[in-house]
Tab-separated table of C-alpha atoms in Angstrom:
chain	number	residue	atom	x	y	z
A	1	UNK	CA	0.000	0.000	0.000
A	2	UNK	CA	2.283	2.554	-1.385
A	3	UNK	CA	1.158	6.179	0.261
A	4	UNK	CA	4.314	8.329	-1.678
A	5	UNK	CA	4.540	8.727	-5.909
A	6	UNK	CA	8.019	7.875	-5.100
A	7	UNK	CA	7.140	4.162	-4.376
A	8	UNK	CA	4.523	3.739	-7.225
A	9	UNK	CA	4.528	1.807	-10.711
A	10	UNK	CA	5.922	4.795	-11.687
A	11	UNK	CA	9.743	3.450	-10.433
A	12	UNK	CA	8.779	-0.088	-10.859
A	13	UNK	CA	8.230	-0.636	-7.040
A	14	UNK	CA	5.324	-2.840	-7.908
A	15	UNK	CA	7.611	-5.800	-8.988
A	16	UNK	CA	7.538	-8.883	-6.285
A	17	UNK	CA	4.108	-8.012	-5.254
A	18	UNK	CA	1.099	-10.002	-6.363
A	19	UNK	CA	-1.380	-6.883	-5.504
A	20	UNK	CA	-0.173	-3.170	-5.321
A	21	UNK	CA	-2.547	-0.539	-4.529
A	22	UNK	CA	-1.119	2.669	-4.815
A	23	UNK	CA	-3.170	4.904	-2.369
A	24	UNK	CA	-3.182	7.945	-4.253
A	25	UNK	CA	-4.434	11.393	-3.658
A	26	UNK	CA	-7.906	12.617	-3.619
A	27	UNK	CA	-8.965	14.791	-6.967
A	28	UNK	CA	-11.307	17.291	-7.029
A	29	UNK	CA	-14.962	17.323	-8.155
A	30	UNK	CA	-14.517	13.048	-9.005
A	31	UNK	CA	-11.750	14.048	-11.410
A	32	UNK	CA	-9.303	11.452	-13.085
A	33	UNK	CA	-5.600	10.431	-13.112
A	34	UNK	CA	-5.946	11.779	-16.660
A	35	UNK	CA	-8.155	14.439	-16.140
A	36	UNK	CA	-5.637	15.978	-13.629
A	37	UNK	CA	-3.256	16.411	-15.666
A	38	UNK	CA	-5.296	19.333	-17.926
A	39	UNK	CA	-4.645	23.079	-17.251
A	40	UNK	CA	-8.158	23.506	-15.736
A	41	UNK	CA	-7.437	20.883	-12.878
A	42	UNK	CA	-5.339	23.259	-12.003
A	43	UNK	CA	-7.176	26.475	-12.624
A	44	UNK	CA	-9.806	24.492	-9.972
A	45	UNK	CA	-7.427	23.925	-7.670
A	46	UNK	CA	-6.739	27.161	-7.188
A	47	UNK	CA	-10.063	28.277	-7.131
A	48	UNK	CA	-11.157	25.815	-4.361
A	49	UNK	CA	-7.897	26.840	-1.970
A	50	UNK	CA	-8.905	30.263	-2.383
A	51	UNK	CA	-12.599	29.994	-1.235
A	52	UNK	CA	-11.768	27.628	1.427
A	53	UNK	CA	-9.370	30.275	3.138
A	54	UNK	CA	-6.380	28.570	2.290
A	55	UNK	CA	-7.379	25.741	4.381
A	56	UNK	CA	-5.536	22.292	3.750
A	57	UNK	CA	-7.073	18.841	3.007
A	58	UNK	CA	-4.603	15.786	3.782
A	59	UNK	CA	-5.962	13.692	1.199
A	60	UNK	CA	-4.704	16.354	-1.308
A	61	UNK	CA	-1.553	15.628	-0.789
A	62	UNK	CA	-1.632	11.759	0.541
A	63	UNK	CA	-4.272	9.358	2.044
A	64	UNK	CA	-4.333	9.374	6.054
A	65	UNK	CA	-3.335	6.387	7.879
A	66	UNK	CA	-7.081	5.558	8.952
A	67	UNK	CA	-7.738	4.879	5.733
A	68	UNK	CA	-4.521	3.207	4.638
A	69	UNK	CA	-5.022	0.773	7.729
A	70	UNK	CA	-8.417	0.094	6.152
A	71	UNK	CA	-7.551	-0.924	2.848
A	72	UNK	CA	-4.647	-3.373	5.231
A	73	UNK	CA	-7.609	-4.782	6.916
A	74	UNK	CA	-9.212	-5.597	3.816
A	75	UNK	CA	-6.490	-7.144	2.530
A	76	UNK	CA	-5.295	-9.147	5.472
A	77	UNK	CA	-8.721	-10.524	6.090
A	78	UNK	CA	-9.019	-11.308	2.944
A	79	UNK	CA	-6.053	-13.712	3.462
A	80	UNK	CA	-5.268	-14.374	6.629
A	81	UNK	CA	-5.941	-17.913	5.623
A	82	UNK	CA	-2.755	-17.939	4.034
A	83	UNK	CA	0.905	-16.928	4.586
A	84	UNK	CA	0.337	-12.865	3.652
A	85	UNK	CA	2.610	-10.076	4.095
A	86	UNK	CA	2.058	-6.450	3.576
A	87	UNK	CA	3.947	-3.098	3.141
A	88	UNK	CA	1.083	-0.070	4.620
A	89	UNK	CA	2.945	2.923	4.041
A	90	UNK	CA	2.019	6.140	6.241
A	91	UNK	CA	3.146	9.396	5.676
A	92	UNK	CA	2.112	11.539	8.538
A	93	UNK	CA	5.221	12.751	9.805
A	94	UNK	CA	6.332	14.230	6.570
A	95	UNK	CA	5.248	17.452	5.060
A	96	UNK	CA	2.854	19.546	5.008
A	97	UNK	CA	2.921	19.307	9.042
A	98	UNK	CA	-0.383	19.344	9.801
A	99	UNK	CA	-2.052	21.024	13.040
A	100	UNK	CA	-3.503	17.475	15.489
A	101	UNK	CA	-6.191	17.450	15.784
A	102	UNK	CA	-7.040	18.295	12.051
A	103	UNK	CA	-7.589	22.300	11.626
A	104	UNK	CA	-6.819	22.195	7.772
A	105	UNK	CA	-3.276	24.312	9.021
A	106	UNK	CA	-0.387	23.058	7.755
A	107	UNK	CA	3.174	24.014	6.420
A	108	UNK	CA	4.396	22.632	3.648
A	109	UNK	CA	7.816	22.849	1.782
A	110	UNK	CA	6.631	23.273	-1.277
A	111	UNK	CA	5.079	26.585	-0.526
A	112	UNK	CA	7.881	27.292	1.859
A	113	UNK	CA	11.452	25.951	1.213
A	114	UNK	CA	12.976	28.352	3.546
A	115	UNK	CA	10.452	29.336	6.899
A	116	UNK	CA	11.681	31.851	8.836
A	117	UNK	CA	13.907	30.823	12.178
A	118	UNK	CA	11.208	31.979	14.310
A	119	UNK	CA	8.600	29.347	12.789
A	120	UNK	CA	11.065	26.515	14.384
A	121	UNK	CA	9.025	26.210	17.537
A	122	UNK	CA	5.699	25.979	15.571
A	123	UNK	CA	6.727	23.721	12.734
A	124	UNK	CA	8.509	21.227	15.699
A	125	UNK	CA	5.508	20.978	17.542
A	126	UNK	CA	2.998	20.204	14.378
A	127	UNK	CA	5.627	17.345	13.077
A	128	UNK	CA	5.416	16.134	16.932
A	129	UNK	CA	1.617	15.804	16.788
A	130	UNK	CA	2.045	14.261	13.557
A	131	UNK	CA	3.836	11.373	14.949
A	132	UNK	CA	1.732	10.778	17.987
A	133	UNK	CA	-1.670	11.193	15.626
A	134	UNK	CA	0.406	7.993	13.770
A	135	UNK	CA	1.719	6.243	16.962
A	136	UNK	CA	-2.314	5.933	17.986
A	137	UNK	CA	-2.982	4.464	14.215
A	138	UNK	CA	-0.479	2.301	14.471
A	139	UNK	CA	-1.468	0.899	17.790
A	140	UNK	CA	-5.617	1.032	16.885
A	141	UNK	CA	-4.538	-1.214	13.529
A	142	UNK	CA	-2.354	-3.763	16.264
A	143	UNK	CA	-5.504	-3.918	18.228
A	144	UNK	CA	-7.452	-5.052	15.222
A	145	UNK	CA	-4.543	-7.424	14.654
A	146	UNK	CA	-5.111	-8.908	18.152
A	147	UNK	CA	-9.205	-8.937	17.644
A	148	UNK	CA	-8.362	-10.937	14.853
A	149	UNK	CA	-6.058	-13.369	16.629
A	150	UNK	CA	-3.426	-12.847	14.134
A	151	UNK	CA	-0.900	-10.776	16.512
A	152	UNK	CA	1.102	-14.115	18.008
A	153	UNK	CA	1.703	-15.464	14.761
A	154	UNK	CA	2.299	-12.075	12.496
A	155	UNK	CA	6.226	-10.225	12.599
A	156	UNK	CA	5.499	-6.646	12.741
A	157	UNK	CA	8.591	-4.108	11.627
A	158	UNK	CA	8.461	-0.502	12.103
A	159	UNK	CA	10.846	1.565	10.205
A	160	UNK	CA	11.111	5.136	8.902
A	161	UNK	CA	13.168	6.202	5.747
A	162	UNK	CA	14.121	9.236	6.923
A	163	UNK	CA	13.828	12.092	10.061
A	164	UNK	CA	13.297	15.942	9.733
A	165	UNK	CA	15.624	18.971	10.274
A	166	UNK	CA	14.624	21.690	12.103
A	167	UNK	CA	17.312	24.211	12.210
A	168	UNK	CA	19.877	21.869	13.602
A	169	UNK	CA	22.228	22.106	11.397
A	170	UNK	CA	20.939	25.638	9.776
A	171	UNK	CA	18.425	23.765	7.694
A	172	UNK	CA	14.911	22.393	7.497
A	173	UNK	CA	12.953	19.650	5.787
A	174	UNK	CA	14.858	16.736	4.420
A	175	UNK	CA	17.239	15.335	2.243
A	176	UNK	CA	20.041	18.395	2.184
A	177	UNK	CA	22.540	16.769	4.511
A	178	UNK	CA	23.079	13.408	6.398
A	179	UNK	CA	23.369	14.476	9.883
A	180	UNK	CA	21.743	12.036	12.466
A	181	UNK	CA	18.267	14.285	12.877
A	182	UNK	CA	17.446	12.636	9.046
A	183	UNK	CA	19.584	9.086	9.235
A	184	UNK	CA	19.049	7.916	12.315
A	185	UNK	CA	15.827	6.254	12.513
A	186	UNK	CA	13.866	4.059	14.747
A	187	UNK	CA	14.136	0.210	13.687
A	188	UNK	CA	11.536	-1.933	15.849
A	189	UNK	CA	11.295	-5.532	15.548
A	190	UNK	CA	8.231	-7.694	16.782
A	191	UNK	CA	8.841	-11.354	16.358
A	192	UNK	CA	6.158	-14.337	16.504
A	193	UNK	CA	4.751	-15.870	20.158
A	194	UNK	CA	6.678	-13.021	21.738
A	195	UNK	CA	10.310	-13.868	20.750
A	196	UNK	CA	13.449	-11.521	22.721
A	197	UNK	CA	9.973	-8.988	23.491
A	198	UNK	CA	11.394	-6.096	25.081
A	199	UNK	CA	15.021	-6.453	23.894
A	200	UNK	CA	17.459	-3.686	22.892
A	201	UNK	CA	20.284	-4.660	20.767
A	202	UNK	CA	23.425	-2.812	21.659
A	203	UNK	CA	24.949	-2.569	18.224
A	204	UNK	CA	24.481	-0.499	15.200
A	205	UNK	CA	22.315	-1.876	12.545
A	206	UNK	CA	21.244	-0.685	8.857
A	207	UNK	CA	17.961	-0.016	6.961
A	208	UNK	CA	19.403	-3.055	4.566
A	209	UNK	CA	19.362	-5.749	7.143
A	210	UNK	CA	15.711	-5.262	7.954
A	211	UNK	CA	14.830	-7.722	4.017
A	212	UNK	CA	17.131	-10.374	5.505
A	213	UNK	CA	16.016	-9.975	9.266
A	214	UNK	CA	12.753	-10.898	8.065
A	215	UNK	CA	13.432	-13.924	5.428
A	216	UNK	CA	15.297	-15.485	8.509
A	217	UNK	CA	12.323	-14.743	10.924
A	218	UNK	CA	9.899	-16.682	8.558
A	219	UNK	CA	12.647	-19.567	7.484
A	220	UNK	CA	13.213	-18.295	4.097
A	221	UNK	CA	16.201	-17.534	2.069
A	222	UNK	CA	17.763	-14.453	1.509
A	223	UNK	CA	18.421	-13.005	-1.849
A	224	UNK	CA	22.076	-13.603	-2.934
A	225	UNK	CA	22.339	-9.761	-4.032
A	226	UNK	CA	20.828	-8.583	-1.049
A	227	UNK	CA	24.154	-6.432	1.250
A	228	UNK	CA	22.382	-6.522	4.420
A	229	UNK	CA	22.780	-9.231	7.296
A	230	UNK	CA	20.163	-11.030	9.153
A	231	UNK	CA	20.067	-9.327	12.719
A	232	UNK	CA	18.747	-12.584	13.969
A	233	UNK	CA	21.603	-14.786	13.561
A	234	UNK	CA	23.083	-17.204	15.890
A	235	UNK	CA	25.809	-15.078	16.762
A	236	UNK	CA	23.206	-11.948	17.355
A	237	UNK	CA	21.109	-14.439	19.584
A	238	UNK	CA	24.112	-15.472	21.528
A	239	UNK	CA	25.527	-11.992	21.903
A	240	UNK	CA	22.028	-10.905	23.441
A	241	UNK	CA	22.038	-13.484	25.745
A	242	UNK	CA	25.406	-13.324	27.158
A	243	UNK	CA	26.238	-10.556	30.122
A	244	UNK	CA	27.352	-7.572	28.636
A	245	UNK	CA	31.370	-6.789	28.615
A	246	UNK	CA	33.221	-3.623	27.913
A	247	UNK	CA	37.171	-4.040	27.747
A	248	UNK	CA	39.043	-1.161	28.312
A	249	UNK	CA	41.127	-1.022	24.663
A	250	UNK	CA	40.053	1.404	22.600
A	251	UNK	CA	37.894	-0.718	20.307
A	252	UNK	CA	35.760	-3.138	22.522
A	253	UNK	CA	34.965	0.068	24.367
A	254	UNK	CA	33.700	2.099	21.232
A	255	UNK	CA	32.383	-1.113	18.995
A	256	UNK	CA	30.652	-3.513	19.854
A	257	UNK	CA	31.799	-6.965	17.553
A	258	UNK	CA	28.374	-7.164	15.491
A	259	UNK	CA	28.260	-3.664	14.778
A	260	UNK	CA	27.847	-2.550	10.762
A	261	UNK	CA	29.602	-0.054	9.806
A	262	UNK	CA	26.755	1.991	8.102
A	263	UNK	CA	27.402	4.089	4.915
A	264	UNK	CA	24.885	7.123	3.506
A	265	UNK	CA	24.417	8.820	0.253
A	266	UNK	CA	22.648	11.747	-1.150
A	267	UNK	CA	22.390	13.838	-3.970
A	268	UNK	CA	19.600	16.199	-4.153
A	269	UNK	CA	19.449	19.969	-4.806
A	270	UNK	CA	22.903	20.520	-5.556
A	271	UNK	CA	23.816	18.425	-2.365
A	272	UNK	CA	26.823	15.188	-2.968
A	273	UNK	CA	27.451	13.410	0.293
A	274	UNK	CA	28.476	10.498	1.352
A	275	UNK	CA	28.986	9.456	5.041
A	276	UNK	CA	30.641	6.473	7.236
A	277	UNK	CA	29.107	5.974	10.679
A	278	UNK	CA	31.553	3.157	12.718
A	279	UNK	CA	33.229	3.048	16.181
A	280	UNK	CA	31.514	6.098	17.508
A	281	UNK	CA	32.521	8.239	15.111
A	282	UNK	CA	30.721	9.641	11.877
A	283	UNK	CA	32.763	10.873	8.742
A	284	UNK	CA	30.718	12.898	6.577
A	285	UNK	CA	32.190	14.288	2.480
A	286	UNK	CA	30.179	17.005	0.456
A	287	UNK	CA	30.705	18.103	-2.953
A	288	UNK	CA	32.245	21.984	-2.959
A	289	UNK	CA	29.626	23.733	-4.348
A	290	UNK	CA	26.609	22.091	-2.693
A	291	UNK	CA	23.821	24.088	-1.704
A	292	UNK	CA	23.836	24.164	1.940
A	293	UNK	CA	27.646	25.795	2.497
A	294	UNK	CA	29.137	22.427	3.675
A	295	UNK	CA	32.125	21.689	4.548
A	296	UNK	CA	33.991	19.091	2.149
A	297	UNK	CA	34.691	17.274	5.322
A	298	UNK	CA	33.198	16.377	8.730
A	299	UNK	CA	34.275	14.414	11.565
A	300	UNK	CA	31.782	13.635	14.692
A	301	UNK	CA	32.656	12.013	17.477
A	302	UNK	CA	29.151	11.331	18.080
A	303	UNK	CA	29.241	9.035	21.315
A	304	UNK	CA	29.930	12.496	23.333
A	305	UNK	CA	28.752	14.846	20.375
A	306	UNK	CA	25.723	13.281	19.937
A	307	UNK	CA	24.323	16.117	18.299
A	308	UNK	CA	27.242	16.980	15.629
A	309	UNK	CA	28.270	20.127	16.582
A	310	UNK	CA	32.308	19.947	17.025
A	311	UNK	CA	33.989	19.182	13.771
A	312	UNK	CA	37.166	17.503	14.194
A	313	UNK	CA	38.103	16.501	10.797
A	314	UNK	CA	41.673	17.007	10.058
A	315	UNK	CA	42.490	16.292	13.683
A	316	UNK	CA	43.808	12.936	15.044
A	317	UNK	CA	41.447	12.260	17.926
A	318	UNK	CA	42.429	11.425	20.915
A	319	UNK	CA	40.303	8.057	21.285
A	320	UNK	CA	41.132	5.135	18.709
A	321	UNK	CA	43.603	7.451	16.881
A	322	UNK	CA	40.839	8.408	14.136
A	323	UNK	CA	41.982	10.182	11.511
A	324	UNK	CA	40.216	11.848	8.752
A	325	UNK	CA	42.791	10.056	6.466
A	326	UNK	CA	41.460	6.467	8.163
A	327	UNK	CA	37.668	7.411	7.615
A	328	UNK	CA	37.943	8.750	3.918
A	329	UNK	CA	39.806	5.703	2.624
A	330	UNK	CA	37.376	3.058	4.094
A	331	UNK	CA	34.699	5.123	2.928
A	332	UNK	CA	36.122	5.189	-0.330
A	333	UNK	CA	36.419	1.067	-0.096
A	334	UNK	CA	33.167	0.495	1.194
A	335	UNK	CA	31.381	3.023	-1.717
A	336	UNK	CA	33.520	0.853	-4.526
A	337	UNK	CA	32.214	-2.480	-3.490
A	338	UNK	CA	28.653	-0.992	-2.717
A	339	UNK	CA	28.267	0.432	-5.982
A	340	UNK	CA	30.132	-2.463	-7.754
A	341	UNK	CA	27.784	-4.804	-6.249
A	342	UNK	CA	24.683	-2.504	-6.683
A	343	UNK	CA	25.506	-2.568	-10.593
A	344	UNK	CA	24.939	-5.942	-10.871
A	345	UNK	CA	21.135	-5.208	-10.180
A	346	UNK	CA	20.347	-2.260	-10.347
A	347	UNK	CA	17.848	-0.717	-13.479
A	348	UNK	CA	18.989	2.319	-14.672
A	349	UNK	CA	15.938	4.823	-14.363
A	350	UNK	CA	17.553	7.439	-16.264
A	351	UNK	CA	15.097	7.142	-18.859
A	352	UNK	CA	11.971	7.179	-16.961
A	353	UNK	CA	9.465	9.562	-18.261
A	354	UNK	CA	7.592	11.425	-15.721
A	355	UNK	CA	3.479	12.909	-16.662
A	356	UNK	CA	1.933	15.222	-15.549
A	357	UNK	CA	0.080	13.961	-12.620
A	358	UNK	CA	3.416	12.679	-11.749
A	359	UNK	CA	5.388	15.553	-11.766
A	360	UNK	CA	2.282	17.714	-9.584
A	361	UNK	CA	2.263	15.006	-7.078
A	362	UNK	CA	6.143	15.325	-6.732
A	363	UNK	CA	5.710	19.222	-6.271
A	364	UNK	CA	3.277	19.109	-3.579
A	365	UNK	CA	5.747	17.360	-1.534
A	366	UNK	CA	8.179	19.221	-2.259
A	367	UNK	CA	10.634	16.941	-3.971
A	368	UNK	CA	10.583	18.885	-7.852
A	369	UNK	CA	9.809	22.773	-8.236
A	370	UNK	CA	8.863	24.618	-11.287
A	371	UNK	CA	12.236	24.722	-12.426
């Protein structure tokens, strides 16, 4: 249940399902997929917004998790005979940040790329309602999982793809930089009959172990091409079972042994960046003239600077001897055999040609402008 027109037939996400629903948008007056993509659709548009006061209707720009959940309960009951599995995609925490509960107020980036600093306060709390309007969706659709008698026997993973900035790093929205306010997302795991319930794991994992985690959890195989490792393996299960040690070199007391090292990359608006995230430290590259003024390098020690503030690239720190030197060269290793491996797969969408309706969904959240 695809809820973004990033993740639609569009970019071929609908390949390895056997039904994909793409929960699109509402159109105005009963209009079309086709018919929104003449010049008066838009003329309408306009003229609506302006007689309802510039007021906001969520279903303009995505469908609200009360109804995605629905069309997931229609699904799952109509299979829950069988071994199902489905991907419900909400989008509440992302832009427009909507007022909760529902006022029809909302900003949006696509009418403002840059707020003013003095909106920070206002935009923070409407993306915190946001997530607590989904956190009771969430739980309300669990609770029909339960009535159904389907929660023991059902693996439930909650992920995000990305977080919001909010002036942290002299920015807002998302996808400009790869601080940890937008990469560092929650990752929760609920296994069958209960499994490890309530367990933390102490080392860094990656959004590409969460395919694998799961193939594992049901007893199937993992994809050959797939670079992410199952979180549930023998040695995982051991290591969360045994007491937990910290030696006093400086690796056992920055890494733990199953950690990933965890690699990020970007390129939107003018923005190039890579980053490397291992031992307690991030390394972080940008391209010279990106958009935001950042610098070519960055270095956070982010087990004390947790929030990314003291650059020590070019400096030898004091802990682990990390250099800059160290962290650009295994980035540099780590990118090749990523991308040589990603080749192998990978279909080029180069070509893809967007329409119209296409193209106006992608504006309205922000992720094309007129130019």
């Amino acid at each position: 249940l695809p809820n973004n027109i990033h993740v639609t037939r569009s970019f071929n996400f609908q390949q390895g399902f056997d039904w994909f629903n793409y929960q699109a948008p509402d159109y105005i007056a009963g209009a079309t997929e086709s018919s929104s993509q003449l010049s008066m659709y838009n003329v309408v548009r306009k003229l609506r917004d302006k007689l309802v006061g510039g007021k906001k209707r969520v279903e303009d720009y995505y469908q609200p998790a009360d109804f995605v959940f629905g069309n997931a309960q229609k699904f799952i009951s109509a299979n829950k005979d069988k071994r199902w599995f489905t991907f419900v995609h909400l989008m509440e925490p992302h832009d427009p940040y909507f007022e909760r509960p529902f006022t029809g107020e909302g900003i949006g980036r696509a009418e403002m790329p840059n707020p003013p600093p003095e909106l920070e306060g206002e935009m923070r709390k409407a993306y915190q309602q946001e997530i607590t309007w989904m956190d009771n969706e969430i739980g309300k659709f669990l609770d029909w999982i339960k009535s159904e008698g389907l929660y023991d026997d059902t693996v439930v993973v909650v992920t995000a793809d990305h977080g919001e900035e909010f002036l942290e790093h002299g920015g807002w929205w998302h996808g400009t930089t790869l601080y940890e306010e937008q990469i560092h997302v929650p990752l929760i795991v609920k296994l069958a009959d209960g499994q490890w319930g309530g367990t933390r794991v102490p080392w860094q994992v990656r959004g590409i172990d969460i395919a694998p985690t799961i193939t594992a959890a049901l007893n199937l195989s993992a994809d050959n091409s797939w670079e992410g490792q199952n979180l549930l393996s023998e040695a995982a299960l051991l290591a969360l079972s045994a007491p937990s040690q910290v030696g006093s070199d400086c690796v056992s007391s920055r890494e733990h042994p199953l950690d990933r090292i965890v690699v990020a990359e970007n390129n939107f608006e003018g923005n190039v960046l890579s980053s490397l995230r291992m031992r307690g430290f991030k390394y972080i590259t940008a391209n010279e003239d990106n958009n935001r003024n950042l610098k070519a390098e960055e270095l956070y020690d982010i087990t004390s600077d947790t929030v990314e503030q003291k650059n020590i690239a070019g400096q030898t720190t004091p802990i682990c001897e990390q250099s800059t030197e160290g962290h650009q060269k295994l980035l540099k290793a780590v990118l090749g055999e990523t991308i040589n491996a990603s080749l192998q797969t990978a279909v080029n969408a180069s070509g893809v040609e967007l329409d119209e309706a296409t193209i106006q969904k992608m504006k309205a959240l922000g992720y094309m402008t007129d130019e």
